[in-house]
Coordinates of C-alpha atoms and ligand atoms in Angstrom, one line a residue:
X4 CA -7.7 -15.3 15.9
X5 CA -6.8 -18.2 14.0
X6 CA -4.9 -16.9 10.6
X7 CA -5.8 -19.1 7.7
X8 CA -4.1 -17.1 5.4
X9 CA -1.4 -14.0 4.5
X10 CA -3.6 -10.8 3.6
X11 CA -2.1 -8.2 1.3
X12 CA -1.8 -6.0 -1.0
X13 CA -1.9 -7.1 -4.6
X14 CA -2.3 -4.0 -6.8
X15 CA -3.1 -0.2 -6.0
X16 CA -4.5 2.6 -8.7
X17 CA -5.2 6.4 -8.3
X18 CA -7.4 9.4 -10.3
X19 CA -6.8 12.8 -9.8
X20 CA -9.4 15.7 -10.8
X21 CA -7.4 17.7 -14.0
X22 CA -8.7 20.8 -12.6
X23 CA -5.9 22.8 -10.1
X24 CA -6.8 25.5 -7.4
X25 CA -2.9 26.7 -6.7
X26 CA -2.3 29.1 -3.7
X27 CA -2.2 32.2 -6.1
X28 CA -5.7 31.2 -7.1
X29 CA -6.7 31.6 -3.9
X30 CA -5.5 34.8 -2.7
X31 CA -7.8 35.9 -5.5
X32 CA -10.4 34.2 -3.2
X33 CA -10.2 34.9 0.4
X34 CA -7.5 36.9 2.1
X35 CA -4.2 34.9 2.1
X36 CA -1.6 34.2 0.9
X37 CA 0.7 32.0 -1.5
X38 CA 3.6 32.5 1.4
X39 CA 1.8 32.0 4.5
X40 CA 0.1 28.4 3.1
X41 CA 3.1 26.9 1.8
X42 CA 4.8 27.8 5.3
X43 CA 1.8 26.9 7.4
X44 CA 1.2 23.7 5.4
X45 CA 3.2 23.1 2.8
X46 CA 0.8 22.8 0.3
X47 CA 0.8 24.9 -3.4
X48 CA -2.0 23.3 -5.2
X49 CA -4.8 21.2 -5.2
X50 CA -6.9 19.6 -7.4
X51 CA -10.6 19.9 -7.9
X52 CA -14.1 18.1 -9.0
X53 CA -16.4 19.6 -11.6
X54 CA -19.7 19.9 -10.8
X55 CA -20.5 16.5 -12.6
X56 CA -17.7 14.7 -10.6
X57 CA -19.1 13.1 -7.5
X58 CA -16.8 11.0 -5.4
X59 CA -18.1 7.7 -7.1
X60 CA -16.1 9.2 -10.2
X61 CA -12.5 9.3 -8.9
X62 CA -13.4 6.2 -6.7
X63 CA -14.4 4.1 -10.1
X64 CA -11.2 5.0 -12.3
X65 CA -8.9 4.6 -9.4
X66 CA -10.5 0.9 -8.5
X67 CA -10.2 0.1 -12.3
X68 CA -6.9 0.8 -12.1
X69 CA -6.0 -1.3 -8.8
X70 CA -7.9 -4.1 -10.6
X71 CA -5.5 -4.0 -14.0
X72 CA -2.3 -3.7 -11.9
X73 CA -3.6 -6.6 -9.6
X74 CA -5.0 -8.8 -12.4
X75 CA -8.1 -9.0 -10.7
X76 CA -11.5 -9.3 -12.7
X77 CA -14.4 -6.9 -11.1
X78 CA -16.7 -10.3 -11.0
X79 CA -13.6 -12.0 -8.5
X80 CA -14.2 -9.0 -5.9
X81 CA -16.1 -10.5 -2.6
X82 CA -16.2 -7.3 -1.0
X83 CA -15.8 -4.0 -2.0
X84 CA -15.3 -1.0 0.7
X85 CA -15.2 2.4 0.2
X86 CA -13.8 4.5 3.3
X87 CA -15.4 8.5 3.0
X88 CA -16.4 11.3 4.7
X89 CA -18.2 12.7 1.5
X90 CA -20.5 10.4 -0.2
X91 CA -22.3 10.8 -3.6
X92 CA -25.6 10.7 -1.2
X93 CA -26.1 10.1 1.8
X94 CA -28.0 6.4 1.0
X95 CA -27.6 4.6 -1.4
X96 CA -23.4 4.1 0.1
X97 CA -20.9 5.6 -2.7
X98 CA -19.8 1.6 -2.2
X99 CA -23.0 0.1 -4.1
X100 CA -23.3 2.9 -6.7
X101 CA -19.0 1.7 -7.2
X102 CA -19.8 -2.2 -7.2
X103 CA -22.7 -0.8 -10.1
X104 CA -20.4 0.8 -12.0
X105 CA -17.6 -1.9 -12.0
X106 CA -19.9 -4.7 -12.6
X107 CA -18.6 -6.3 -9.5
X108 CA -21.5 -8.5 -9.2
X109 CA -20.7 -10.8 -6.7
X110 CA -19.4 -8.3 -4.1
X111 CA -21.0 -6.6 -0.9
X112 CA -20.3 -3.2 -0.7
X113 CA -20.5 -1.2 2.1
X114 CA -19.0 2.6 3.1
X115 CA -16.8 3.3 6.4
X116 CA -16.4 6.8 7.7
X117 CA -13.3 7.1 9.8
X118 CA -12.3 10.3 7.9
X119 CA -8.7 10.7 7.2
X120 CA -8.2 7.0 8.9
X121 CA -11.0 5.7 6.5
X122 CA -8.5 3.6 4.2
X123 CA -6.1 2.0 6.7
X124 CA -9.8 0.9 8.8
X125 CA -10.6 -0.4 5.5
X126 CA -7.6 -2.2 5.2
X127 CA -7.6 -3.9 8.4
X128 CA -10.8 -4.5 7.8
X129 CA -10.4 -6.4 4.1
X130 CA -7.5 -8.2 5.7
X131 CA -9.4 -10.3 8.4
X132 CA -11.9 -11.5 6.2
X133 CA -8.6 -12.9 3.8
X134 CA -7.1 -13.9 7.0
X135 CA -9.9 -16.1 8.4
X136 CA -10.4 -17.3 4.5
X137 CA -13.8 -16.2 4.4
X138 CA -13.0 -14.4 1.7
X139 CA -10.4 -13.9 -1.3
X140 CA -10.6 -11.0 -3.0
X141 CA -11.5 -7.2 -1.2
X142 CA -11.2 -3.6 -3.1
X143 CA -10.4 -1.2 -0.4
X144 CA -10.8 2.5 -1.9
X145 CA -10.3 6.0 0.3
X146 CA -12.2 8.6 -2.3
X147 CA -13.6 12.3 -1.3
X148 CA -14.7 15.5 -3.1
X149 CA -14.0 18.2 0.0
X150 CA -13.8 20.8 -2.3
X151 CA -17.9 20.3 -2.2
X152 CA -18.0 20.3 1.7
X153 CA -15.7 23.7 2.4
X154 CA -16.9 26.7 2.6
X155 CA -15.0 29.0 0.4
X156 CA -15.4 32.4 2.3
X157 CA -13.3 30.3 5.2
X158 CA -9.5 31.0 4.7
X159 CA -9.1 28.2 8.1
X160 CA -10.3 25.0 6.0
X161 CA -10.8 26.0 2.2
X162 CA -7.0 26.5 1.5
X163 CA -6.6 22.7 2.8
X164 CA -8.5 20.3 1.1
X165 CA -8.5 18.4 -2.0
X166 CA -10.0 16.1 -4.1
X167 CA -9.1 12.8 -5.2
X168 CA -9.2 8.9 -5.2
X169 CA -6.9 5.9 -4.6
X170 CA -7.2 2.3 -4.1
X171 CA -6.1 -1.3 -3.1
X172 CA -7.2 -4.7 -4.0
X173 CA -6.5 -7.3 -1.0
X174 CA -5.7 -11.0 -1.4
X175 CA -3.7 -13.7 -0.2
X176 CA 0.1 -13.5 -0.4
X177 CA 2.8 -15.5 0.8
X178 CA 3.1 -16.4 4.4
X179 CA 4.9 -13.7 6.4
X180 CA 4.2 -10.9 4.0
X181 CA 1.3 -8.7 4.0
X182 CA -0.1 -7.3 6.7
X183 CA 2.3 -7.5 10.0
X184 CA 0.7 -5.9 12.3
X185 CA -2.0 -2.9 12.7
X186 CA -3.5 -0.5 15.3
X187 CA -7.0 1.1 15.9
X188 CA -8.0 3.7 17.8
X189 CA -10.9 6.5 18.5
X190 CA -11.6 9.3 20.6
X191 CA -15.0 10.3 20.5
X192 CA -14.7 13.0 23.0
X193 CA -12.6 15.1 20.3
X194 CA -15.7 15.1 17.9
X195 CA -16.4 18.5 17.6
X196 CA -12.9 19.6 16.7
X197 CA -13.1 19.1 13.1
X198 CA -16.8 18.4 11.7
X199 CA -19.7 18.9 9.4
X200 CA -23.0 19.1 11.5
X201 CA -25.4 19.7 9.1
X202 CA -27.6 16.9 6.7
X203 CA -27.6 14.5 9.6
X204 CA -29.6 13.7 12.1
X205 CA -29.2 16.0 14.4
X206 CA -29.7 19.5 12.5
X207 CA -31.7 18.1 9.9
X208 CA -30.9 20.1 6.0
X209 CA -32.8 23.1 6.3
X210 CA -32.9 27.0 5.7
X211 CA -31.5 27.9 8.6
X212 CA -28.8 24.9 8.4
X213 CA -27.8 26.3 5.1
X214 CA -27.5 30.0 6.0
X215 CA -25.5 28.7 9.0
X216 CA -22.9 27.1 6.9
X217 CA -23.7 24.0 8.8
X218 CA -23.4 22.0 5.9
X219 CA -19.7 22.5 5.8
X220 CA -16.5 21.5 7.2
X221 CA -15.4 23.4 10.7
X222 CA -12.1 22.5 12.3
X223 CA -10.4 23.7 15.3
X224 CA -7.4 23.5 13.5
X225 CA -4.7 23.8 16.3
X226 CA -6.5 21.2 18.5
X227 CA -6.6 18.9 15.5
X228 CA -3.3 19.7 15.3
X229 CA -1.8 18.9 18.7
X230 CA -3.6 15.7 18.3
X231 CA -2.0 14.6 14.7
X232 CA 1.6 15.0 16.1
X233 CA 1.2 13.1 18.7
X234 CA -1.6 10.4 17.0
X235 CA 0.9 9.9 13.8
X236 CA 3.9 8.6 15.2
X237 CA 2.3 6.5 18.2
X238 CA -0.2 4.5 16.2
X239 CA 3.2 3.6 14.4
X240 CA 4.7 2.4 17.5
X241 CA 2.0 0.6 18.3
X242 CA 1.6 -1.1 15.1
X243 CA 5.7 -2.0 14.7
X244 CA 5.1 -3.4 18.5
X245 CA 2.3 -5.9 17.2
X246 CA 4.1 -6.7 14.0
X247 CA 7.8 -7.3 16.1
X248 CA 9.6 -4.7 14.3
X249 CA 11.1 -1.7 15.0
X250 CA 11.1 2.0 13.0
X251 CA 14.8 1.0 12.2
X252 CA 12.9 -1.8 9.7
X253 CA 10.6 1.0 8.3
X254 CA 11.6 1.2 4.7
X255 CA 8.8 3.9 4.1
X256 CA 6.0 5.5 6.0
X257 CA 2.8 6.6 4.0
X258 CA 1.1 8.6 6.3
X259 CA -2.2 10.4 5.9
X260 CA -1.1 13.9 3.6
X261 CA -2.6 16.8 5.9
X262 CA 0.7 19.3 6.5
X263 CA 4.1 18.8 5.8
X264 CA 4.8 20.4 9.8
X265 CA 2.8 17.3 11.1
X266 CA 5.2 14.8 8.9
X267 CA 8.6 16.4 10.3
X268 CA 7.1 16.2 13.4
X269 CA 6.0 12.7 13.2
X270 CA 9.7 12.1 11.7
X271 CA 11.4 13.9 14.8
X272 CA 9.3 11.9 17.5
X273 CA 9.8 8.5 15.4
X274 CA 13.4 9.2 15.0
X275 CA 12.6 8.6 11.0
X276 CA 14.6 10.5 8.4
X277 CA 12.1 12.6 6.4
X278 CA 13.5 10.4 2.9
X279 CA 11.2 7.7 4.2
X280 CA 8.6 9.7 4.7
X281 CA 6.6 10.1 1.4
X282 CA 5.0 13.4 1.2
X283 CA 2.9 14.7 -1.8
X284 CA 0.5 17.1 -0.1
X285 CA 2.5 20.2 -1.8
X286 CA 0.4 18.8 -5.3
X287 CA -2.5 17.6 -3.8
X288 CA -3.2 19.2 -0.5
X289 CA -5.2 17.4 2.3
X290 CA -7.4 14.2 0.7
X291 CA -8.8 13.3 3.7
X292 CA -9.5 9.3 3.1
X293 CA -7.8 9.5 0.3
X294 CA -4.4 10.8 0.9
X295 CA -2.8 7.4 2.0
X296 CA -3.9 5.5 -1.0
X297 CA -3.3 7.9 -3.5
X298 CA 0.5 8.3 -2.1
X299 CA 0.7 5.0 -1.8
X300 CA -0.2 3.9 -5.6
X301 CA 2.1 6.9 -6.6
X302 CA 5.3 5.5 -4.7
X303 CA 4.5 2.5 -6.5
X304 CA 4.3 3.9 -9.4
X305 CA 7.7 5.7 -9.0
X306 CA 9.4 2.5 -7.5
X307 CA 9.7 3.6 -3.9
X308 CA 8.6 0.8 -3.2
X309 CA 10.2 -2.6 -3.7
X310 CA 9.3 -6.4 -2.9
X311 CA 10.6 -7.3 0.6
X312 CA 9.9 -3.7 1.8
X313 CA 8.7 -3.2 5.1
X314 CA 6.0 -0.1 4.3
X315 CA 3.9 1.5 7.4
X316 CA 0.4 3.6 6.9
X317 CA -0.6 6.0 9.4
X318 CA -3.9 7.9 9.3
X319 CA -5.3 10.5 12.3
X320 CA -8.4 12.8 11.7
X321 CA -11.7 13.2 12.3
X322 CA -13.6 11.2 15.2
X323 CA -11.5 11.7 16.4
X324 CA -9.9 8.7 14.8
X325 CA -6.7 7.5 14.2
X326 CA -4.7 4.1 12.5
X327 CA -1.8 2.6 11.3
X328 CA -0.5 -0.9 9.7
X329 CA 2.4 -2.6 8.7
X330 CA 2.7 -4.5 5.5
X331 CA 5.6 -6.5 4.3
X332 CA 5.5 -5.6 0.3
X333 CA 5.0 -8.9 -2.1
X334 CA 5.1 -6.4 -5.3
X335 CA 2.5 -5.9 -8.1
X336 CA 2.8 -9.0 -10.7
Ligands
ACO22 N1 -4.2 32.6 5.2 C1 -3.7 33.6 6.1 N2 -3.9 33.5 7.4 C2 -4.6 32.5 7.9 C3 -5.1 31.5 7.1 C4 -4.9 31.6 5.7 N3 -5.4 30.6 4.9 N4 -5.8 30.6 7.9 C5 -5.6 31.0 9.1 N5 -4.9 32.2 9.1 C6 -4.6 33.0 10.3 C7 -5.5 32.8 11.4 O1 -6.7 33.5 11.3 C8 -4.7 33.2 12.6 O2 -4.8 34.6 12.7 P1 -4.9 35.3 14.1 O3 -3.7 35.0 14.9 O4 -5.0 36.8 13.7 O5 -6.2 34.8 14.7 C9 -3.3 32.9 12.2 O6 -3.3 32.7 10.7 C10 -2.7 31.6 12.8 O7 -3.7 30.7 12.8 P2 -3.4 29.3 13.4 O8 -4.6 28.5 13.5 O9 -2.6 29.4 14.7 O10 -2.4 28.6 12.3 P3 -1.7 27.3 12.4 O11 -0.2 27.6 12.4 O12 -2.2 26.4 13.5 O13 -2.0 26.6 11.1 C11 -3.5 25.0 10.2 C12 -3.4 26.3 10.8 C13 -2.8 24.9 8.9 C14 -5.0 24.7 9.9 C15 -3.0 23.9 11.2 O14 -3.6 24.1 12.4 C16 -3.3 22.5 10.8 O15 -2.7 22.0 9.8 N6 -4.1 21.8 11.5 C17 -4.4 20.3 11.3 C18 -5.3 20.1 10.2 C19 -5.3 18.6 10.0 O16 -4.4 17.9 10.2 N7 -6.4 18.0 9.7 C20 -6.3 16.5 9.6 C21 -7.5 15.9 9.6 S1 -8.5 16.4 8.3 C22 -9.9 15.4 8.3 O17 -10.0 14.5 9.1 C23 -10.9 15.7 7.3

């Protein structure tokens, strides 16, 4: 492909639900335990959507945010992608009911379901239309409400998830900084480890779908597992590869928030010390699309991450999917 320009990022924002469901909360729930989740997982708490709070909510207030930071006006945005597994409806796209609410006028808007790799497919995605120069300006949000897909009687999935938003507005920056390199990848065959087969088109919403809890999330959570240790830190490889780097130049690695085990692991067969690894699942729990953005506007936020910085994403989850990119940091102005 012919590279006009430099894609990257220019601002990020975040939005958090106020409400939190910590681990002691849910022993009160189903039978666990405050000890066995933190050890399993890692997490403590999570935060949680009112009723009124679709995922257009948290996707809205962390865009506006992106925009501020970045400078960018609503009307500038060309294109405006929202990466989700749980959508306000199923049409019209939680994209279009965003662009609505922003006033984004001259944008298309479209959703992308890659799960927990939703925002770094969105990413790549924004980034070759700036590349090719077709266009200048793409919001790229991750934003889910799982706490409205689990089903709480499940111990295996409802101590996991959260709910949240986070966001990144792509543009042209300098040559040589932005996006260095990326990966893709998918493996359809691992599609029924971690799914919610109900509402679509093949088991159509009905009684029986509902008394079957098909309209929730299932997960074979060891398979799923297996496959994030290994998906995590070879996407990353891949990606450094593309980009002519190496993990020595990794000056932090965002990667998709789903258990602390899978990050250590990750660091162990990357050979990257656990301080460049930034983890906030212990607040937030598992996002899904989410996660990366969201811990990726709060590193910002807390100066972790610095112009010049060489930052890597890394998302694996359902599909099964996974993805990773590197991006050389030109800073919020
Ligand atoms: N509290 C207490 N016990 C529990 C709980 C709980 N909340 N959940 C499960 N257990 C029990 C199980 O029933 C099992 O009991 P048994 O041995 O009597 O059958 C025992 O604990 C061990 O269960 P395992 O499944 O072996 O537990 P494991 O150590 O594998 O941890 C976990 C489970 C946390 C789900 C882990 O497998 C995991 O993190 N998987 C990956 C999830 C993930 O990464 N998802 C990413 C993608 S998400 C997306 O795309 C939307």
């Amino acid at each position: 492909m012919t590279k006009i320009n430099s894609a990257g990022i220019l601002g990020t924002g975040y939005c958090l639900p106020e409400k939190r469901l910590t681990n002691f909360d849910l022993e009160k729930m189903v039978e666990t335990s405050n000890d066995w989740i933190l050890e399993r997982t890692g997490i403590s708490e999570r935060r949680i959507a009112e009723k009124n709070q679709p995922t257009s909510y948290f996707a809205y207030r962390a865009a506006k945010m992106a925009l501020e930071n970045a400078k960018v006006k609503p009307e500038e945005l060309d294109l405006i992608i929202v990466a989700t597994i749980t959508t306000d409806r199923i049409i019209p796209s939680t994209a279009c009911t965003v662009q609505n609410m922003l006033g984004a006028k001259k944008a298309g808007a479209f959703d992308l379901t890659a799960a927990c790799s939703g925002f770094v497919y969105g990413s790549v995605v924004a980034s070759q239309f700036i590349e090719t120069g077709a266009y200048d300006k793409v919001l790229v949000i991750g934003a889910e409400t799982l706490s409205k897909f689990v089903n709480w009687k499940d111990r295996n999935t409802c101590v996991l998830f959260g709910d949240g938003a986070g966001a990144a507005v792509y543009g042209r920056v300098p040559e040589g900084c932005g996006m260095l390199g990326f990966d893709l990848g998918a493996d359809g065959a691992g599609g029924d480890h971690l799914d919610i087969p109900g509402g679509g088109s093949l088991n159509p919403a009905s009684h029986e779908t509902v008394d079957e809890h098909l309209h929730t999330l299932h997960m074979d959570g060891k398979e799923v597992f297996r496959f994030s240790v290994k998906a995590m830190g070879e996407t990353v490889l891949k990606s450094l590869q593309r980009a002519n780097l190496t993990v020595d130049d990794i000056n932090l690695l965002v990667p998709h928030q789903a258990n602390i085990r899978i990050l250590k692991s990750g660091s162990k067969r990357l050979a990257l010390s656990m301080d460049k690894i930034y983890a906030n699942l212990d607040k937030y729990g598992n996002t899904s699309a989410a996660s990366i953005p969201i811990a990726l506007a709060e590193a910002v936020e807390k100066g972790r991450i610095k112009k010049g910085d060489i930052i890597a994403l890394s998302g694996f989850g359902a599909g099964l999917t996974w993805a990773s990119c590197i991006l050389k940091w030109t800073g919020e102005e």
